[in-house]
Coordinates of C-alpha atoms in Angstrom, one line a residue:
M20 CA -49.3 149.4 64.0
L21 CA -52.1 149.8 61.5
A22 CA -51.6 149.5 57.7
K23 CA -52.0 153.3 57.2
E24 CA -49.6 154.0 60.0
I25 CA -47.0 151.6 58.5
I26 CA -47.3 153.3 55.1
R27 CA -46.8 156.7 56.7
R28 CA -43.8 155.5 58.7
V29 CA -42.2 154.0 55.6
R30 CA -42.6 157.2 53.6
E31 CA -41.3 159.2 56.5
I32 CA -38.2 157.0 56.8
Q33 CA -37.7 157.0 53.0
V34 CA -37.7 160.8 52.9
R35 CA -35.4 161.2 55.9
T36 CA -33.0 158.4 55.2
G37 CA -32.9 159.1 51.4
R38 CA -31.6 162.6 52.1
Q39 CA -29.0 161.3 54.6
V40 CA -27.9 158.6 52.1
A41 CA -27.5 161.2 49.4
D42 CA -25.7 163.8 51.5
V43 CA -23.7 161.8 54.0
L44 CA -23.5 158.1 53.6
A45 CA -23.0 157.5 49.9
G46 CA -19.2 158.0 49.8
E47 CA -18.7 156.3 53.2
Y48 CA -20.5 153.2 52.1
V49 CA -18.5 152.8 48.8
S50 CA -15.2 153.4 50.6
V51 CA -15.8 150.7 53.2
F52 CA -17.6 147.9 51.5
K53 CA -15.5 146.5 48.6
G54 CA -16.4 144.0 46.0
G55 CA -15.8 140.3 46.3
G56 CA -13.1 140.0 43.6
I57 CA -11.8 141.4 40.3
E58 CA -12.8 141.0 36.7
F59 CA -11.1 141.7 33.4
D60 CA -11.8 145.1 31.9
E61 CA -9.5 145.7 28.9
V62 CA -5.9 145.6 27.6
R63 CA -3.8 148.8 27.2
P64 CA -0.2 149.5 26.1
Y65 CA 2.5 148.7 28.5
L66 CA 3.9 151.6 30.5
P67 CA 7.1 151.8 32.5
G68 CA 6.5 150.6 36.0
D69 CA 3.7 148.1 35.1
D70 CA 3.9 144.6 36.5
V71 CA 5.4 142.4 33.8
R72 CA 3.2 139.6 35.1
S73 CA 0.1 141.4 33.8
I74 CA 1.4 141.4 30.1
D75 CA -1.0 139.8 27.7
W76 CA 1.3 137.8 25.5
N77 CA -1.3 136.9 22.9
V78 CA -2.1 140.6 22.2
T79 CA 1.6 141.5 22.4
A80 CA 2.5 138.8 19.8
R81 CA -0.2 140.0 17.4
S82 CA 0.5 143.7 17.7
G83 CA 4.3 143.6 18.1
Q84 CA 4.0 146.0 21.0
P85 CA 3.7 145.0 24.7
Y86 CA 0.2 145.2 26.2
V87 CA -1.0 144.5 29.7
K88 CA -4.3 143.4 31.1
R89 CA -6.4 145.8 33.1
Y90 CA -8.7 144.6 35.9
V91 CA -11.4 146.3 37.8
E92 CA -12.9 145.5 41.1
E93 CA -16.1 143.5 41.0
R94 CA -18.2 146.0 42.9
Q95 CA -21.5 144.3 43.4
L96 CA -22.2 143.1 47.0
T97 CA -24.9 141.2 48.8
L98 CA -26.2 142.7 52.0
M99 CA -28.3 140.7 54.5
L100 CA -30.3 142.6 57.1
M101 CA -31.1 140.3 60.0
A102 CA -33.7 142.1 62.2
D103 CA -34.8 140.9 65.6
V104 CA -38.6 141.3 65.9
S105 CA -39.0 139.6 69.3
A106 CA -41.3 141.2 71.9
S107 CA -38.6 143.1 73.6
Q108 CA -38.0 145.1 70.4
D109 CA -41.4 146.8 70.8
F110 CA -40.2 148.7 73.9
G111 CA -39.8 152.5 73.5
S112 CA -39.8 155.1 76.1
Q113 CA -39.3 158.1 73.8
T114 CA -40.6 159.0 70.3
R115 CA -39.9 155.6 68.7
S116 CA -39.5 152.0 69.8
K117 CA -36.4 149.9 69.3
R118 CA -38.0 148.1 66.3
E119 CA -38.7 151.5 64.7
A120 CA -35.0 152.5 65.2
A121 CA -34.0 149.1 63.7
A122 CA -36.3 149.8 60.7
E123 CA -34.6 153.2 60.2
F124 CA -31.2 151.6 60.4
C125 CA -32.2 149.0 57.9
A126 CA -33.5 151.7 55.6
L127 CA -30.2 153.6 55.7
I128 CA -28.3 150.4 54.8
A129 CA -30.8 149.3 52.2
F130 CA -31.0 152.6 50.3
S131 CA -27.2 153.0 50.4
A132 CA -26.8 149.5 48.9
I133 CA -29.5 150.1 46.2
R134 CA -27.9 153.4 45.3
N135 CA -24.7 151.5 44.6
D136 CA -26.4 148.7 42.7
D137 CA -26.0 146.1 45.4
K138 CA -28.4 143.4 46.4
V139 CA -30.3 143.5 49.7
G140 CA -32.0 140.7 51.6
L141 CA -34.0 140.5 54.8
L142 CA -34.3 137.9 57.6
L143 CA -36.7 138.6 60.4
F144 CA -36.3 136.4 63.5
H145 CA -37.3 135.9 67.1
G146 CA -37.4 132.5 68.8
G147 CA -37.9 131.2 65.3
I148 CA -37.6 132.4 61.7
E149 CA -40.4 134.9 61.0
H150 CA -39.8 136.0 57.4
Y151 CA -37.1 135.7 54.8
I152 CA -36.8 137.9 51.6
P153 CA -34.0 136.8 49.2
P154 CA -31.5 139.5 48.1
R155 CA -32.6 141.6 45.2
K156 CA -32.0 145.1 43.7
G157 CA -34.2 148.1 43.2
Q158 CA -35.8 150.8 45.3
K159 CA -39.2 149.1 45.5
H160 CA -37.4 146.1 47.0
A161 CA -35.7 148.3 49.5
L162 CA -39.0 149.9 50.5
R163 CA -40.5 146.4 51.0
V164 CA -37.6 145.5 53.3
V165 CA -38.4 148.6 55.5
R166 CA -42.1 147.9 55.5
Q167 CA -41.6 144.3 56.6
V168 CA -39.4 145.3 59.5
L169 CA -42.1 147.8 60.7
A170 CA -45.1 145.5 60.0
H171 CA -43.8 142.2 61.4
G172 CA -43.8 141.6 65.1
E173 CA -47.3 142.9 65.5
E174 CA -50.0 140.8 67.2
A175 CA -51.5 138.0 65.1
P176 CA -54.3 139.2 62.8
E177 CA -57.9 138.6 63.7
F178 CA -59.5 135.3 62.6
R179 CA -63.2 135.5 61.6
Q180 CA -65.7 132.8 61.6
E181 CA -67.9 132.2 58.6
T182 CA -70.5 129.5 58.2
T183 CA -72.6 128.1 55.4
P184 CA -76.4 128.6 55.4
D185 CA -76.8 125.2 57.2
G186 CA -74.5 126.3 60.0
R187 CA -71.3 124.4 59.0
L188 CA -68.0 126.1 59.5
R189 CA -66.9 127.4 56.1
G190 CA -63.2 128.2 57.0
L191 CA -60.9 130.8 58.3
E192 CA -60.2 134.1 56.8
R193 CA -57.3 136.2 58.0
R194 CA -58.3 139.9 58.5
H195 CA -56.2 142.5 60.1
P196 CA -58.2 144.9 62.3
A197 CA -56.9 147.9 60.2
G198 CA -59.6 150.2 59.2
K199 CA -62.3 148.7 61.6
S200 CA -63.7 150.9 64.3
M201 CA -63.4 149.9 67.9
E202 CA -67.2 149.7 68.2
K203 CA -67.4 147.0 65.5
L204 CA -64.6 145.0 67.2
R205 CA -66.4 145.1 70.5
T206 CA -69.7 143.9 69.1
R207 CA -67.9 141.0 67.5
L208 CA -65.8 140.1 70.5
H209 CA -68.4 137.5 71.7
D210 CA -68.6 135.8 68.3
F211 CA -64.8 135.8 68.1
R212 CA -64.4 134.0 71.4
E213 CA -67.1 131.5 70.5
F214 CA -65.3 130.8 67.2
L215 CA -62.0 130.2 69.0
H216 CA -63.6 127.6 71.2
R217 CA -65.1 125.8 68.1
A218 CA -61.8 126.0 66.2
A219 CA -59.9 124.5 69.1
A220 CA -62.1 121.3 68.7
L221 CA -61.2 120.9 65.1
D222 CA -58.0 119.9 63.3
F223 CA -56.3 123.0 62.0
Q224 CA -52.8 121.5 61.9
S225 CA -52.4 122.4 58.2
R226 CA -53.0 126.1 58.9
R227 CA -50.0 128.0 60.2
L228 CA -50.6 130.8 62.8
R229 CA -47.9 133.3 63.4
P230 CA -45.4 131.8 65.9
A231 CA -45.0 133.2 69.3
R232 CA -42.3 135.9 69.4
R233 CA -41.5 136.2 73.1
S234 CA -38.0 134.7 72.9
T235 CA -34.9 135.6 70.9
D236 CA -32.7 132.9 69.3
I237 CA -29.9 134.5 67.4
G238 CA -28.1 131.2 67.0
Q239 CA -30.9 129.7 65.0
A240 CA -31.1 132.8 62.8
M241 CA -27.4 132.5 62.0
E242 CA -27.8 128.8 61.2
F243 CA -30.6 129.6 58.8
L244 CA -28.5 132.3 57.2
R245 CA -25.6 129.8 56.6
S246 CA -28.0 127.4 55.0
V247 CA -29.5 129.9 52.5
M248 CA -26.5 132.1 51.7
K249 CA -24.0 130.2 49.8
R250 CA -22.0 133.2 48.6
R251 CA -20.2 135.7 50.8
A252 CA -22.4 138.5 52.1
V253 CA -22.3 141.5 54.5
C254 CA -24.7 140.6 57.3
F255 CA -26.0 143.2 59.8
V256 CA -27.5 141.5 62.9
V257 CA -29.9 144.1 64.3
S258 CA -31.1 143.2 67.8
D259 CA -31.1 144.0 71.5
F260 CA -29.1 140.8 72.0
L261 CA -31.2 139.6 74.9
D262 CA -30.1 136.0 74.3
E263 CA -27.4 133.6 75.5
D264 CA -24.7 131.4 73.9
F265 CA -25.0 133.0 70.5
E266 CA -21.4 134.0 70.1
P267 CA -20.2 130.7 68.6
T268 CA -22.7 130.8 65.8
L269 CA -21.9 134.4 65.0
T270 CA -18.2 133.5 64.9
A271 CA -18.8 130.5 62.6
A272 CA -20.9 132.7 60.2
N273 CA -18.2 135.4 60.3
R274 CA -15.6 133.0 58.9
K275 CA -17.5 133.0 55.6
H276 CA -19.5 136.2 55.8
D277 CA -18.8 139.7 57.0
V278 CA -21.0 139.8 60.2
I279 CA -21.7 143.1 62.0
A280 CA -23.6 143.2 65.3
V281 CA -25.9 146.2 65.7
L282 CA -27.2 146.6 69.3
I283 CA -30.4 148.7 69.8
T284 CA -31.1 150.0 73.3
D285 CA -33.6 152.3 74.9
P286 CA -32.6 155.0 77.4
R287 CA -34.9 153.5 80.0
E288 CA -32.9 150.3 79.8
L289 CA -29.8 152.2 81.0
A290 CA -31.3 154.6 83.5
V291 CA -34.6 154.3 85.5
P292 CA -36.2 157.5 86.8
R293 CA -37.2 157.9 90.5
V294 CA -40.9 157.2 90.4
G295 CA -41.4 154.9 93.4
L296 CA -42.9 151.4 93.2
V297 CA -43.4 150.1 89.7
A298 CA -44.3 146.8 88.2
L299 CA -42.0 145.8 85.4
Q300 CA -42.8 142.9 83.0
D301 CA -40.2 141.0 80.9
A302 CA -41.6 141.2 77.4
E303 CA -40.0 137.9 76.4
T304 CA -40.7 135.8 79.5
G305 CA -43.9 137.4 80.6
Q306 CA -42.7 137.6 84.2
T307 CA -43.8 140.6 86.3
R308 CA -41.9 141.9 89.4
L309 CA -42.3 144.9 91.7
Y310 CA -39.4 147.3 92.0
D311 CA -38.7 150.3 94.2
T312 CA -37.2 152.8 91.9
G313 CA -37.0 155.3 94.8
A314 CA -34.1 153.3 96.2
A315 CA -30.8 154.8 95.0
D316 CA -28.9 151.5 95.4
F317 CA -31.4 149.8 93.1
R318 CA -31.0 152.5 90.4
R319 CA -27.2 152.4 90.6
E320 CA -27.1 148.7 90.4
L321 CA -29.5 148.6 87.4
E322 CA -27.4 151.2 85.5
R323 CA -24.2 149.4 86.3
A324 CA -25.5 146.1 85.1
A325 CA -27.0 147.6 81.9
R326 CA -23.7 149.3 81.0
E327 CA -21.7 146.3 81.9
R328 CA -23.8 144.2 79.6
I329 CA -23.1 146.5 76.7
E330 CA -19.4 146.7 77.4
T331 CA -19.1 143.0 77.8
L332 CA -21.0 142.3 74.6
E333 CA -18.8 144.7 72.6
R334 CA -15.6 143.3 74.1
R335 CA -16.5 139.6 73.5
L336 CA -17.7 140.3 69.9
R337 CA -14.6 142.3 69.0
A338 CA -12.4 139.6 70.4
R339 CA -14.1 137.2 67.9
G340 CA -13.4 139.6 65.0
I341 CA -17.1 140.8 64.8
D342 CA -17.6 144.6 64.4
F343 CA -20.0 146.3 66.8
I344 CA -22.4 149.2 66.4
H345 CA -24.4 150.6 69.3
I346 CA -27.6 152.6 68.5
D347 CA -29.7 154.5 71.0
A348 CA -33.4 154.2 69.9
A349 CA -34.0 157.8 71.1
G350 CA -31.0 159.3 69.4
S351 CA -29.4 159.5 65.9
V352 CA -29.1 156.4 63.7
V353 CA -26.8 158.1 61.3
D354 CA -24.0 159.2 63.7
P355 CA -23.2 155.6 64.9
L356 CA -23.2 154.4 61.3
I357 CA -20.8 157.1 60.2
R358 CA -18.5 156.3 63.1
F359 CA -18.5 152.6 62.1
F360 CA -17.7 153.5 58.4
R361 CA -14.8 155.7 59.4
M362 CA -13.5 153.1 61.9
R363 CA -13.5 150.5 59.1
E364 CA -11.9 152.9 56.6
R365 CA -9.0 153.6 59.1
R366 CA -8.5 149.9 59.7
M367 CA -8.4 149.2 55.9
R368 CA -5.6 151.8 55.5
R369 CA -3.3 150.1 58.0

């Protein structure tokens, strides 16, 4: 995604989600997410029915009349958005990819939090930790969070060779192809390949290239979260959860934080059209296999396995006390979030 396209998508998401936050989600958010404690507000005269344990004896002694302490809830929260940017998130069979749906979800949460003066942080991960933004307040910060979810996960930027007049390698300059015409890129392709061969013979260990993002390691992301977040936070893990053995680390993090799993799926992952022989490639392993989508048994088995994976994931996470949200990348992001808010509100009233 080019830089101009990212800016356009961020603005589009800001306009759409901003209206939804203002009209729909504002009250739901406040009613579900409570503060982490209480703080002293003021003293007031004692009224019949007040708890005698709340009497402020110092003020009562000075005034000669009973007074009680009044406390209010400490409202400020810290929200961490943990977004999976592995290769499988780039898949999208409809108008948007799973990563774009994840960005819209993160925008809804971020703008709801900022509207209520809460802090928002971001952690992007795949097989490793891609990017971490500490929690902060403000609309500009929320827009940065959305922009990072959209921008990260793209292919590594172009590396351009530059030499001094005597032909020595001057260094590396990172330049993204945004704004360059395809013709210019083609004319430089030969020089680019030659440069890569020269660079391979030199020692560039001190220069960090963007790590490969084929795999997904949710466990490592949760361990990183536990190391950087010392205070309790509400953590949304936004992923397609194409990983194994991550439940123990989610459970361990949920003991201290409020962990919520957000599954993003695409309709083509749940149902394959009848189009004959197709070659499908696993975005995270790179393996390609040929499938006959014309076979009814194959389509039924694929649909059964996909739905069973979702049901099993939800059942196992809820058994560990972790809330679950399922979002279809081709559908509404707001509706599943509202259902989640209302489910939590009902549970809190019990």
